[in-house]
PDB file of C-alpha atoms in Angstrom:
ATOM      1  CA  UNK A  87     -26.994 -21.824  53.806  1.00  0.00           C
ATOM      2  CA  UNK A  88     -27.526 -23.947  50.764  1.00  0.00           C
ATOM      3  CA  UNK A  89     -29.082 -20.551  48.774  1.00  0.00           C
ATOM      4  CA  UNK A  90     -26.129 -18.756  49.715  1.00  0.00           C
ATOM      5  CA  UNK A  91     -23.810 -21.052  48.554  1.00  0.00           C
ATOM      6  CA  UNK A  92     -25.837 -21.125  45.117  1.00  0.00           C
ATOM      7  CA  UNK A  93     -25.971 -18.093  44.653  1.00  0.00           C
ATOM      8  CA  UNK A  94     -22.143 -18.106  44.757  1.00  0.00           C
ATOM      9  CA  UNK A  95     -21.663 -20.556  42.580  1.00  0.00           C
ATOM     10  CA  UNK A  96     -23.936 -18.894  40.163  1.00  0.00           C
ATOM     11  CA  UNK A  97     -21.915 -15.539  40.666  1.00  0.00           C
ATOM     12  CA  UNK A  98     -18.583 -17.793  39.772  1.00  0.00           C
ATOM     13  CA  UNK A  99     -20.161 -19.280  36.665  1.00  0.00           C
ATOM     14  CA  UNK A 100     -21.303 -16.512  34.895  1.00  0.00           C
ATOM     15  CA  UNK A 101     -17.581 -14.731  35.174  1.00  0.00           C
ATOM     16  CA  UNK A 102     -15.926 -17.892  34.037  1.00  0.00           C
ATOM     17  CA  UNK A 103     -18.601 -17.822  31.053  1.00  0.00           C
ATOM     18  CA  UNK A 104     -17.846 -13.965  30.331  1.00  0.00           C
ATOM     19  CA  UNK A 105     -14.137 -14.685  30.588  1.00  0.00           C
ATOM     20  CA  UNK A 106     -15.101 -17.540  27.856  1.00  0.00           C
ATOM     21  CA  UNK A 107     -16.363 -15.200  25.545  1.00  0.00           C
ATOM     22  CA  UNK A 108     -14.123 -12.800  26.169  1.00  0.00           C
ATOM     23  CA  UNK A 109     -11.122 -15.022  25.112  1.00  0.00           C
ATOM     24  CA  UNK A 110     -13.691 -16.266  21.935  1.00  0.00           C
ATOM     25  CA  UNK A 111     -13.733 -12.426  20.800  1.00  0.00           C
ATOM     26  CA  UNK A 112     -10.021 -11.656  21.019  1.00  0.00           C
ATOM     27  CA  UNK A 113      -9.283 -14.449  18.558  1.00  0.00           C
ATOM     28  CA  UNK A 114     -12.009 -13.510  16.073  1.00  0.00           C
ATOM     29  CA  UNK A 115     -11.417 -11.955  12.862  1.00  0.00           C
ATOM     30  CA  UNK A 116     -12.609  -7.990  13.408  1.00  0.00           C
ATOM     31  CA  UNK A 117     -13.424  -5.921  10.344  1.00  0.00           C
ATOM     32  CA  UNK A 118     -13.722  -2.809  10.483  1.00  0.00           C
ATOM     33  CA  UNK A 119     -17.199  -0.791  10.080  1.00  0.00           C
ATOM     34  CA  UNK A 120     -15.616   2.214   7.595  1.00  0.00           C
ATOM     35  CA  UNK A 121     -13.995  -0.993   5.773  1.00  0.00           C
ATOM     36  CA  UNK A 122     -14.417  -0.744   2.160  1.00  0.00           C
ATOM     37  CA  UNK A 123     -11.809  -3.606   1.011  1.00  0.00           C
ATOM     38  CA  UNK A 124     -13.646  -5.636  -1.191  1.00  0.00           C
ATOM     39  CA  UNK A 125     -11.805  -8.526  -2.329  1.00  0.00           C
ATOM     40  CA  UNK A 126     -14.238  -9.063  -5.366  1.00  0.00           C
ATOM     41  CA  UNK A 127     -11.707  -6.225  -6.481  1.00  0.00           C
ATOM     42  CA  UNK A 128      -8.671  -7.367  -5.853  1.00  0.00           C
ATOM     43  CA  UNK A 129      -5.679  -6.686  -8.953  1.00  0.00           C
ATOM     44  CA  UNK A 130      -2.863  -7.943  -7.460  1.00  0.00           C
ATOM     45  CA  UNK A 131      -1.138  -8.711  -4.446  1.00  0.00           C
ATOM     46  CA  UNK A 132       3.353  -9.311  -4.284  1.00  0.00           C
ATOM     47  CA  UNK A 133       4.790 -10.232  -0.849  1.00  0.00           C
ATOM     48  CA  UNK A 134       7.890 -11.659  -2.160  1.00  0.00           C
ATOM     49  CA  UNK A 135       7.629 -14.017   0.793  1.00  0.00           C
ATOM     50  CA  UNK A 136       8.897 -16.920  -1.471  1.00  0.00           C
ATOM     51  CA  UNK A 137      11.390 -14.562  -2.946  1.00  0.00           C
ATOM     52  CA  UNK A 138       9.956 -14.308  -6.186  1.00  0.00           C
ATOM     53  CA  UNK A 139       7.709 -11.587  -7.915  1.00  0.00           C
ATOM     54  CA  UNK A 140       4.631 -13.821  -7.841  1.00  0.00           C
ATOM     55  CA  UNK A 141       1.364 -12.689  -7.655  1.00  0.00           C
ATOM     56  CA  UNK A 142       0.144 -14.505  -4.259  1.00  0.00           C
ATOM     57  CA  UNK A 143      -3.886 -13.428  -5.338  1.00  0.00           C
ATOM     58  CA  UNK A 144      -6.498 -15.042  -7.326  1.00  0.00           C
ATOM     59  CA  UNK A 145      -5.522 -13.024 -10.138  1.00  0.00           C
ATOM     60  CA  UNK A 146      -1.924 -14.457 -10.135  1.00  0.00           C
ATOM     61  CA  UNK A 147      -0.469 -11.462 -12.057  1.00  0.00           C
ATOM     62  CA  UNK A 148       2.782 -12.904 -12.089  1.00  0.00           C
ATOM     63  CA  UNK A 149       5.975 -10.619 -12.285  1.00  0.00           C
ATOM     64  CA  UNK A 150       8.719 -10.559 -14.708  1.00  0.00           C
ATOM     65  CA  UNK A 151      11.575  -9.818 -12.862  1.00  0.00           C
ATOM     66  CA  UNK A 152      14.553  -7.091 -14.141  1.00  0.00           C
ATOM     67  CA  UNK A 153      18.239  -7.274 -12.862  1.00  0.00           C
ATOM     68  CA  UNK A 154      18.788  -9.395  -9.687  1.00  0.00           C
ATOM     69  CA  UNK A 155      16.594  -8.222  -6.690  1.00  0.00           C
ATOM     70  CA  UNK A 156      17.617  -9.881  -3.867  1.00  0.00           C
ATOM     71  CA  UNK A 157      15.297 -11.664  -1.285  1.00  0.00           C
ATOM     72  CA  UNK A 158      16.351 -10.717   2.432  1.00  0.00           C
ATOM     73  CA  UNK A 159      14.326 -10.881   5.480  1.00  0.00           C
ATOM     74  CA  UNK A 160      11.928  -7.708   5.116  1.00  0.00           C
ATOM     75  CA  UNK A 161       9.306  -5.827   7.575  1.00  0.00           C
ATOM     76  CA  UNK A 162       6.959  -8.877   7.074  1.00  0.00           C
ATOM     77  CA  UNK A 163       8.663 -12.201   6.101  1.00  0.00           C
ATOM     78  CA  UNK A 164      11.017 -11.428   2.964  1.00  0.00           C
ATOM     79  CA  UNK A 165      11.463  -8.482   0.920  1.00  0.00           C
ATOM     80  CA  UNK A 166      12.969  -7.788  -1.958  1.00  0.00           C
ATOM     81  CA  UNK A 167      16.189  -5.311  -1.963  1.00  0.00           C
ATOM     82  CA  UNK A 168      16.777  -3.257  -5.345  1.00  0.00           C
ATOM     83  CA  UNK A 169      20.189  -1.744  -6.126  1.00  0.00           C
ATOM     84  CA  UNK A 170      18.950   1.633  -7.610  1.00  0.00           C
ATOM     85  CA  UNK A 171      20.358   1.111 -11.008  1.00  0.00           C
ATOM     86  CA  UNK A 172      19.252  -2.026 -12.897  1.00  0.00           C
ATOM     87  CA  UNK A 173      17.010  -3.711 -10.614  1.00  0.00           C
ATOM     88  CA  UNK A 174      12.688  -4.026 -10.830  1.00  0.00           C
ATOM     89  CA  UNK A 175       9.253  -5.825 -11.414  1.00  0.00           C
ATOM     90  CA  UNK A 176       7.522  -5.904 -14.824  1.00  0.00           C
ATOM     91  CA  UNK A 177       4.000  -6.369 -14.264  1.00  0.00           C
ATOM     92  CA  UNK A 178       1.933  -7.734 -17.082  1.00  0.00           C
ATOM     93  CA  UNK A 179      -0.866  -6.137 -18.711  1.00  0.00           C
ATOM     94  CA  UNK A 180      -4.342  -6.906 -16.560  1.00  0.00           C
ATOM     95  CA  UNK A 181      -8.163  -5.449 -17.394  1.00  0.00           C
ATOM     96  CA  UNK A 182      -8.045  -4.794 -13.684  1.00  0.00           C
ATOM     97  CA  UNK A 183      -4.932  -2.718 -13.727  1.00  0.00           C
ATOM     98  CA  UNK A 184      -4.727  -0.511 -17.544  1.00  0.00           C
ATOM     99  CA  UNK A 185      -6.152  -2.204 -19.790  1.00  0.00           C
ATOM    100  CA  UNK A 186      -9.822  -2.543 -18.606  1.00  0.00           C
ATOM    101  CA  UNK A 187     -11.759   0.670 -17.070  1.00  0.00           C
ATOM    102  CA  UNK A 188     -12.704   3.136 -16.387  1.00  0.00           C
ATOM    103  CA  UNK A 189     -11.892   2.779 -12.448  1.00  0.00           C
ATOM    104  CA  UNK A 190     -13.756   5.195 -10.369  1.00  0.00           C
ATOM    105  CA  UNK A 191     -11.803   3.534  -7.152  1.00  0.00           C
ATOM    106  CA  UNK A 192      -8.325   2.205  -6.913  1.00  0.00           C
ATOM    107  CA  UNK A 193      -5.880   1.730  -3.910  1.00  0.00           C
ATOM    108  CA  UNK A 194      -2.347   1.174  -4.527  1.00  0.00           C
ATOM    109  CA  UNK A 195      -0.053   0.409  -0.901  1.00  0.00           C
ATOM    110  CA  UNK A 196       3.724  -0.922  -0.615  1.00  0.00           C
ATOM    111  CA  UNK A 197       5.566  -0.946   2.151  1.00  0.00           C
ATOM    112  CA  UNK A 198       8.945   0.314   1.552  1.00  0.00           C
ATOM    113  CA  UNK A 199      12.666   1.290   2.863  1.00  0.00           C
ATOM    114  CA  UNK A 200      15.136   3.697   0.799  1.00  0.00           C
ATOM    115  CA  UNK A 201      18.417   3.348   1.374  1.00  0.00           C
ATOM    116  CA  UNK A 202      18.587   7.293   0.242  1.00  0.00           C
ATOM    117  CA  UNK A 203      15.778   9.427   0.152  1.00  0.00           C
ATOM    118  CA  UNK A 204      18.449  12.868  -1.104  1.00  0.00           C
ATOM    119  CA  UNK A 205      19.405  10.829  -4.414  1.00  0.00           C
ATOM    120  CA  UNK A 206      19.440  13.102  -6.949  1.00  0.00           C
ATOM    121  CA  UNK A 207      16.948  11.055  -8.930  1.00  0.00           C
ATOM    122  CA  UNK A 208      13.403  10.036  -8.614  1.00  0.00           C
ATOM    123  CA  UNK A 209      13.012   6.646  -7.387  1.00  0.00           C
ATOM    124  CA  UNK A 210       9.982   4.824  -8.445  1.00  0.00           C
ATOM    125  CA  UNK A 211       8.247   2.520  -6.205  1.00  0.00           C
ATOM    126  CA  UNK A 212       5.246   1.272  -8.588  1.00  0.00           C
ATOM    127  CA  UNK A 213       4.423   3.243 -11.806  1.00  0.00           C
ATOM    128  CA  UNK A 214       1.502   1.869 -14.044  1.00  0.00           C
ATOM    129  CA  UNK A 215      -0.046   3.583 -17.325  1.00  0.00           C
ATOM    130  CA  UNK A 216       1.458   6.353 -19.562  1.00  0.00           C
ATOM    131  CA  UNK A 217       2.238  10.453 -19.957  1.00  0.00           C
ATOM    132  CA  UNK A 218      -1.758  10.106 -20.755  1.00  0.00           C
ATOM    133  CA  UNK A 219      -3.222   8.490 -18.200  1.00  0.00           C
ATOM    134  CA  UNK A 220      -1.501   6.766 -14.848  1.00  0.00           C
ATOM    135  CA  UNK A 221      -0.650   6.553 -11.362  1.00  0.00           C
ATOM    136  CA  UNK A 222       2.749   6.599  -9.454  1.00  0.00           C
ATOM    137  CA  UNK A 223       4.557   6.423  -5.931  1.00  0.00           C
ATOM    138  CA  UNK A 224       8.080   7.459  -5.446  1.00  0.00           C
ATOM    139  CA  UNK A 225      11.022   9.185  -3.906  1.00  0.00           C
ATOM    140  CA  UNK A 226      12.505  12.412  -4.342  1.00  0.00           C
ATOM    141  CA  UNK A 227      14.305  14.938  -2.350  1.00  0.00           C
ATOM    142  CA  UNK A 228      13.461  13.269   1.141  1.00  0.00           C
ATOM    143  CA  UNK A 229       9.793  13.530   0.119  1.00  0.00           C
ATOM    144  CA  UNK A 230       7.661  10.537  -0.795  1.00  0.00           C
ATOM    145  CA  UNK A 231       5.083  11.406  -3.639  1.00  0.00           C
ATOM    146  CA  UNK A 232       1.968  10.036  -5.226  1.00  0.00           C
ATOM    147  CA  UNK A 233       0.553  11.158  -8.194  1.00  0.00           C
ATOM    148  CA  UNK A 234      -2.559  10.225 -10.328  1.00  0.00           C
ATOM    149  CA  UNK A 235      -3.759  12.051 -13.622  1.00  0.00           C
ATOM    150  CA  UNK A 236      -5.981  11.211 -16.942  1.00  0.00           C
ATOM    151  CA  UNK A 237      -5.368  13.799 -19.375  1.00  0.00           C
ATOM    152  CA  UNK A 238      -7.581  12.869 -21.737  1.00  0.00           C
ATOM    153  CA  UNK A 239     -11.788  12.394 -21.713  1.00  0.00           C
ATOM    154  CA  UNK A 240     -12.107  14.679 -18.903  1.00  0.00           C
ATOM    155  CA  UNK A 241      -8.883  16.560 -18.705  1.00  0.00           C
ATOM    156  CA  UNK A 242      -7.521  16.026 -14.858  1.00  0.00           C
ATOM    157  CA  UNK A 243      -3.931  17.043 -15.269  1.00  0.00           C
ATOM    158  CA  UNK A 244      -2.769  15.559 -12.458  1.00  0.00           C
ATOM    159  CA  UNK A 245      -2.183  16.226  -8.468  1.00  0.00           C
ATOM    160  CA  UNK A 246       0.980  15.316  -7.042  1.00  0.00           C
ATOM    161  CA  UNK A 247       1.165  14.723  -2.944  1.00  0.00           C
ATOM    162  CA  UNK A 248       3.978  14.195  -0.636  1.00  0.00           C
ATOM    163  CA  UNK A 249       4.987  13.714   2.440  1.00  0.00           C
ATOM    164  CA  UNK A 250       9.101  13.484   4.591  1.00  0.00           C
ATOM    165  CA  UNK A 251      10.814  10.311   4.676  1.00  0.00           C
ATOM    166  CA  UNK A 252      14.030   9.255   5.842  1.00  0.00           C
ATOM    167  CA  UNK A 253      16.558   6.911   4.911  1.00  0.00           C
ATOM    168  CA  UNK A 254      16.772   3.510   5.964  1.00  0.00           C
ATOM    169  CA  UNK A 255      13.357   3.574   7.595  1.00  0.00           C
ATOM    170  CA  UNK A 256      10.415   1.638   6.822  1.00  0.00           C
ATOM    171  CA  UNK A 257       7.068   3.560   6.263  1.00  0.00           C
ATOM    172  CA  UNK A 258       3.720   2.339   4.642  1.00  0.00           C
ATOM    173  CA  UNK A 259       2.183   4.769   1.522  1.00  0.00           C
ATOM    174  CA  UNK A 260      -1.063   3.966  -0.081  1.00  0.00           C
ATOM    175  CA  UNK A 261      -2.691   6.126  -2.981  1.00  0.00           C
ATOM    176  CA  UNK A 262      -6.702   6.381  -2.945  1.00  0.00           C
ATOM    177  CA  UNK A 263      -8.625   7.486  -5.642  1.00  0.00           C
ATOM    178  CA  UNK A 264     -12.292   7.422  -4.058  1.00  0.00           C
ATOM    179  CA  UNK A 265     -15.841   7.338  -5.726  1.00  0.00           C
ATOM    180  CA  UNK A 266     -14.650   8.863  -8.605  1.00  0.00           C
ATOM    181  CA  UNK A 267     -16.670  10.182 -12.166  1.00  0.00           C
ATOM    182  CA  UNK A 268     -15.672  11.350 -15.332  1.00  0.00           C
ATOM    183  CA  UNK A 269     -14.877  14.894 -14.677  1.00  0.00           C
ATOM    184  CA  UNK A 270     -12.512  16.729 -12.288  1.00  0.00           C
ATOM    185  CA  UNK A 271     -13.646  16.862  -8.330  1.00  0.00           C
ATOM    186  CA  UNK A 272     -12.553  17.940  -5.097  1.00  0.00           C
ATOM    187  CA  UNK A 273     -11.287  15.622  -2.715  1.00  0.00           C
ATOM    188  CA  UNK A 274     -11.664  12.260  -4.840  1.00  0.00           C
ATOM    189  CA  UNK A 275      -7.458  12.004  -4.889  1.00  0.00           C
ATOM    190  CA  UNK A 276      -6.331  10.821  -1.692  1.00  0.00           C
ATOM    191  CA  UNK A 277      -2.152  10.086   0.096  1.00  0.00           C
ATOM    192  CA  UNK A 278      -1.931   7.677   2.879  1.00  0.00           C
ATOM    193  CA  UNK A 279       1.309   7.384   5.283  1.00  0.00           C
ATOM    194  CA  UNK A 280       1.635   4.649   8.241  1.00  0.00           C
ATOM    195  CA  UNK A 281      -2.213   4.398   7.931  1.00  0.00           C
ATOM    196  CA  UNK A 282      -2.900   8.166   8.259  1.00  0.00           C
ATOM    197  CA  UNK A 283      -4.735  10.082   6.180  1.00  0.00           C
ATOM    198  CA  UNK A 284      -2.247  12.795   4.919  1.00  0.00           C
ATOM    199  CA  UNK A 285      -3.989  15.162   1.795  1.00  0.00           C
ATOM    200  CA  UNK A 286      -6.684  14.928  -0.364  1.00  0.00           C
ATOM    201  CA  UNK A 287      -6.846  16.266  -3.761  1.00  0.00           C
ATOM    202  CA  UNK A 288      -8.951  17.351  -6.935  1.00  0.00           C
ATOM    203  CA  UNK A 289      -8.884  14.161  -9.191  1.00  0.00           C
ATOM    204  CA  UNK A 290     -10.707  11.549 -10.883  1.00  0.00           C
ATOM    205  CA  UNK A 291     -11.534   8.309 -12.536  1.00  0.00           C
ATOM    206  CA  UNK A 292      -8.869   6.547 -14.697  1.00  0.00           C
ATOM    207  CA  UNK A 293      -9.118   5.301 -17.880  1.00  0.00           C
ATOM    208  CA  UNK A 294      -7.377   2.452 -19.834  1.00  0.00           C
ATOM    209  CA  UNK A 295      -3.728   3.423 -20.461  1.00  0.00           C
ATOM    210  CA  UNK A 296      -1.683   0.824 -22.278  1.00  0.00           C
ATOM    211  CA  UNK A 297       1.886   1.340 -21.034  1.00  0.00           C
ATOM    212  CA  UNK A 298       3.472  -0.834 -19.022  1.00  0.00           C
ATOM    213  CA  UNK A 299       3.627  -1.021 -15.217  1.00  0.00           C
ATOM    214  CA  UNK A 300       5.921  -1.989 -12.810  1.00  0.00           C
ATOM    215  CA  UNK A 301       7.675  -1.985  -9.362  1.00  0.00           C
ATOM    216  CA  UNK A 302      11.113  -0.441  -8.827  1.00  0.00           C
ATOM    217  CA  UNK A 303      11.632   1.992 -11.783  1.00  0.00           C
ATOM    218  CA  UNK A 304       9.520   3.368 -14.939  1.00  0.00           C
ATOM    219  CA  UNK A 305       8.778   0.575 -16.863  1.00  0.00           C
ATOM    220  CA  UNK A 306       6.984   2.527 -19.712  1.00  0.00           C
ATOM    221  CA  UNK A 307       6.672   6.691 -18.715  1.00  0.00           C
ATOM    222  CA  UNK A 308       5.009   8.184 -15.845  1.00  0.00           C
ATOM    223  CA  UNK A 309       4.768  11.765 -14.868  1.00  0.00           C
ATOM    224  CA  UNK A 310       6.398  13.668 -11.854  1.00  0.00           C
ATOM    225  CA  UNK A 311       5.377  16.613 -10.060  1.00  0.00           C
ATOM    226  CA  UNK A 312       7.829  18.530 -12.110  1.00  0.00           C
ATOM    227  CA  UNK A 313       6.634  16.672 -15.759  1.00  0.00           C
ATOM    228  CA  UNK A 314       9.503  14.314 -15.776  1.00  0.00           C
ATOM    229  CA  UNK A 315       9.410  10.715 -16.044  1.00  0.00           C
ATOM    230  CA  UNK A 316       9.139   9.979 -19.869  1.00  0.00           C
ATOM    231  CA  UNK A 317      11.017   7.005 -20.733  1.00  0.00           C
ATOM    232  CA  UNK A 318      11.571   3.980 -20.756  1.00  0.00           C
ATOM    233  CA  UNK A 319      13.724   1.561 -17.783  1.00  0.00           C
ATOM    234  CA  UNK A 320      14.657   4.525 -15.628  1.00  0.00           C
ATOM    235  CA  UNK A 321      14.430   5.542 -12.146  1.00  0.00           C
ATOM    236  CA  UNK A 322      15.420   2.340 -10.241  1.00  0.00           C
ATOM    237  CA  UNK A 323      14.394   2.556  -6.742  1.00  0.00           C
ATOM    238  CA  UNK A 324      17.632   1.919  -4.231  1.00  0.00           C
ATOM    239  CA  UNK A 325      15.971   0.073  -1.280  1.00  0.00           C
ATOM    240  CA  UNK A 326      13.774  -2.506   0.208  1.00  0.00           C
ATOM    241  CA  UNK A 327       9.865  -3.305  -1.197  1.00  0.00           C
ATOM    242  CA  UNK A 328       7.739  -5.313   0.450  1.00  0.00           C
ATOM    243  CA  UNK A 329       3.820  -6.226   0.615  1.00  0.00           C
ATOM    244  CA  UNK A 330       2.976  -4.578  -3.233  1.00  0.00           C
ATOM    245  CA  UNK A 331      -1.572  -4.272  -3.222  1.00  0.00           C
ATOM    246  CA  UNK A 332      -3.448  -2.994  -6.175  1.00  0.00           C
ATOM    247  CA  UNK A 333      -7.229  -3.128  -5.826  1.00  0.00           C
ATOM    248  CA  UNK A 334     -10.314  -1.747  -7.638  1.00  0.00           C
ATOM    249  CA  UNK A 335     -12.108  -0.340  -3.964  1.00  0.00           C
ATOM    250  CA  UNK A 336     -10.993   2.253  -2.228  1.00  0.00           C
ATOM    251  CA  UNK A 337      -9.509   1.820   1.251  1.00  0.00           C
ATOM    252  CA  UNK A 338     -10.464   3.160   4.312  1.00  0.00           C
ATOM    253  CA  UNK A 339      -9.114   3.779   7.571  1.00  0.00           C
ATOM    254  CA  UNK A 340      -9.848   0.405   8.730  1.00  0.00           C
ATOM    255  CA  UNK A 341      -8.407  -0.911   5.778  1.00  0.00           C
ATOM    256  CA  UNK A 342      -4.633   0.865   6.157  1.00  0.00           C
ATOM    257  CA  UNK A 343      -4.830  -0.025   9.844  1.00  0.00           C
ATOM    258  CA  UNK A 344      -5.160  -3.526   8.744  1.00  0.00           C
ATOM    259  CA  UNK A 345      -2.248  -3.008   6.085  1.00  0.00           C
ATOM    260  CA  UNK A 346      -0.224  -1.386   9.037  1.00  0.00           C
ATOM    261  CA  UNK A 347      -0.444  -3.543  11.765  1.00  0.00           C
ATOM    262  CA  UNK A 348       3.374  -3.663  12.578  1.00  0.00           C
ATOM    263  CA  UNK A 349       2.744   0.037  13.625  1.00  0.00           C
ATOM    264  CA  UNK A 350       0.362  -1.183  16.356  1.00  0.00           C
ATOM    265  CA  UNK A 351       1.148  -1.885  20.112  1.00  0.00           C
ATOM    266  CA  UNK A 352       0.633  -5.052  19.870  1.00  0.00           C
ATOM    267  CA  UNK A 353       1.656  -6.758  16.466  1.00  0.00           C
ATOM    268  CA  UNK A 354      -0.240  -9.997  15.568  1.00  0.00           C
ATOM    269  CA  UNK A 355       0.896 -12.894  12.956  1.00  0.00           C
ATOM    270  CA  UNK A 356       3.637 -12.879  10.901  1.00  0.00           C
ATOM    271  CA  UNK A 357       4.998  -9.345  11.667  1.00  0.00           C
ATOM    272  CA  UNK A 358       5.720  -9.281  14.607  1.00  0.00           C
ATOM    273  CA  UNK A 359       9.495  -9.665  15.354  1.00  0.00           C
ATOM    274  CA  UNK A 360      10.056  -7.373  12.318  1.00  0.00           C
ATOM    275  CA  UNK A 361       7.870  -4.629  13.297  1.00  0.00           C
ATOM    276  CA  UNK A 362       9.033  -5.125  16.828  1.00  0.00           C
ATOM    277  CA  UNK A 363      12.371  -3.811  15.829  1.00  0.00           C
ATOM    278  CA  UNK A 364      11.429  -1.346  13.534  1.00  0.00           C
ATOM    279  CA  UNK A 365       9.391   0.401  16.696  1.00  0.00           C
ATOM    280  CA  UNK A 366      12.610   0.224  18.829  1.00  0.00           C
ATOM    281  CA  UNK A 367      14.309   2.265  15.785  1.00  0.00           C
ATOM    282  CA  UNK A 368      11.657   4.620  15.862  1.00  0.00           C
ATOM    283  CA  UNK A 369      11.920   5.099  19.146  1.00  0.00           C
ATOM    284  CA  UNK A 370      15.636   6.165  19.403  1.00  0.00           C
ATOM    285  CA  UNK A 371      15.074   8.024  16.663  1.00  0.00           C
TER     286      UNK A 371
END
């Protein structure tokens, strides 16, 4: 009798101890084994949580604001709304952004919200470097686009990827290049929507470029998939911005899972009453 009821009580103890660790595990940080964020790389990070353009990482890369964004409550914590015309981010010169390099690995990600993705204008979401040498994500023609290029050293003239948006919705783009040299290769230019891998393109490393960069409209020339965006203070970007990263590694899909949480089923943290209701919206739409 007494090595039956032992046994029992052994049997109870050992699934209150695996329900114990269970718990421990849920609450424990997981990282991802294809993730290749490496905050040693780190170039800048803007959630506009305090309503300002400050740089919130180590680097504290602070913005200059342009116009009057306005801080409203965003798809994590605040955002910062831009009125298409006269409204953007100056982001300083930084040896981890244009003015250092080469960079055989750079992510770019914002989460954004266009009031208008049929303007008849390119709106630019982050632009950084020149007609040279640069990167840039924005809106055209219901399409979102990124585009990288270095048209000097090596000669990559560019590669220009898109994907459809809608108004008024909020999505999550990210711009990879990935292990990159100094000469032109397949599959080293890479676009990233709502953490899903959407093209891959011929590219490579980028050099130093000198103009200026920016969020919210060409600060100092870009290029577009059509050769526009020469030019200085044009192409304001009509919408909401939110959660700005620039880093020198090159994301995975761990990494943009991470980045998009809100999509998930079960949203963790700080977003999770905004991404809550920007599932319901997806869902009647």
């Amino acid at each position: 009798m007494f090595r039956v009821l032992t046994k029992g009580n052994d049997f109870k103890l050992v699934i209150l101890l695996s329900c114990i660790c269970l718990l421990i595990l849920a609450f424990l940080p997981v990282t991802p084994a294809d993730a290749q964020r490496d905050e040693n790389t780190v170039a800048g990070i803007w959630t506009f949580d305090d309503g300002t353009a400050n740089d919130t990482s180590p680097q504290k890369l602070n913005g200059i604001v342009v116009g009057k964004p306005e801080s409203v409550n965003g798809i994590a914590k605040k955002a910062l709304k831009f009125d298409g015309t006269s409204d953007g981010i100056k982001i300083p010169d930084s040896n981890r952004i244009n003015i250092g390099g080469p960079f055989p690995k750079r992510t770019v990600a914002a989460l954004f919200s266009c009031d208008n993705v049929n303007k008849n204008q390119k709106q630019v979401i982050f632009e950084e470097g020149g007609r040279t040498r640069g990167l840039v994500i924005y809106v055209f023609d219901g399409k979102v686009y990124v585009g990288g290029w270095n048209r000097a050293e090596y000669n990559w003239n560019g590669e220009w990827l898109s994907a459809d948006i809608k108004s008024d919705r909020w999505y999550h783009v990210g711009l990879v290049i990935r292990d990159a040299a100094g000469k032109v290769e397949k599959d080293k230019f890479e676009m990233w929507l709502d953490g899903k891998l959407i093209e891959k393109a011929d590219g490579g490393q980028l050099h130093a470029h000198g103009d200026d960069n920016a969020i919210g409209f060409v600060n100092q020339n870009a290029v577009y998939h059509d050769e526009g965006g020469a030019g200085t203070n044009i192409d304001f970007f009509g919408g909401l911005i939110d959660e700005v990263v620039i880093y020198g590694s090159s994301f995975n899909q761990g990494d943009f899972g991470e980045l998009t949480q809100p999509l998930s089923v079960e949203p963790q943290g700080k977003f999770t009453t905004t991404w809550a209701n920007m599932k319901a919206q997806r869902t009647q739409d």
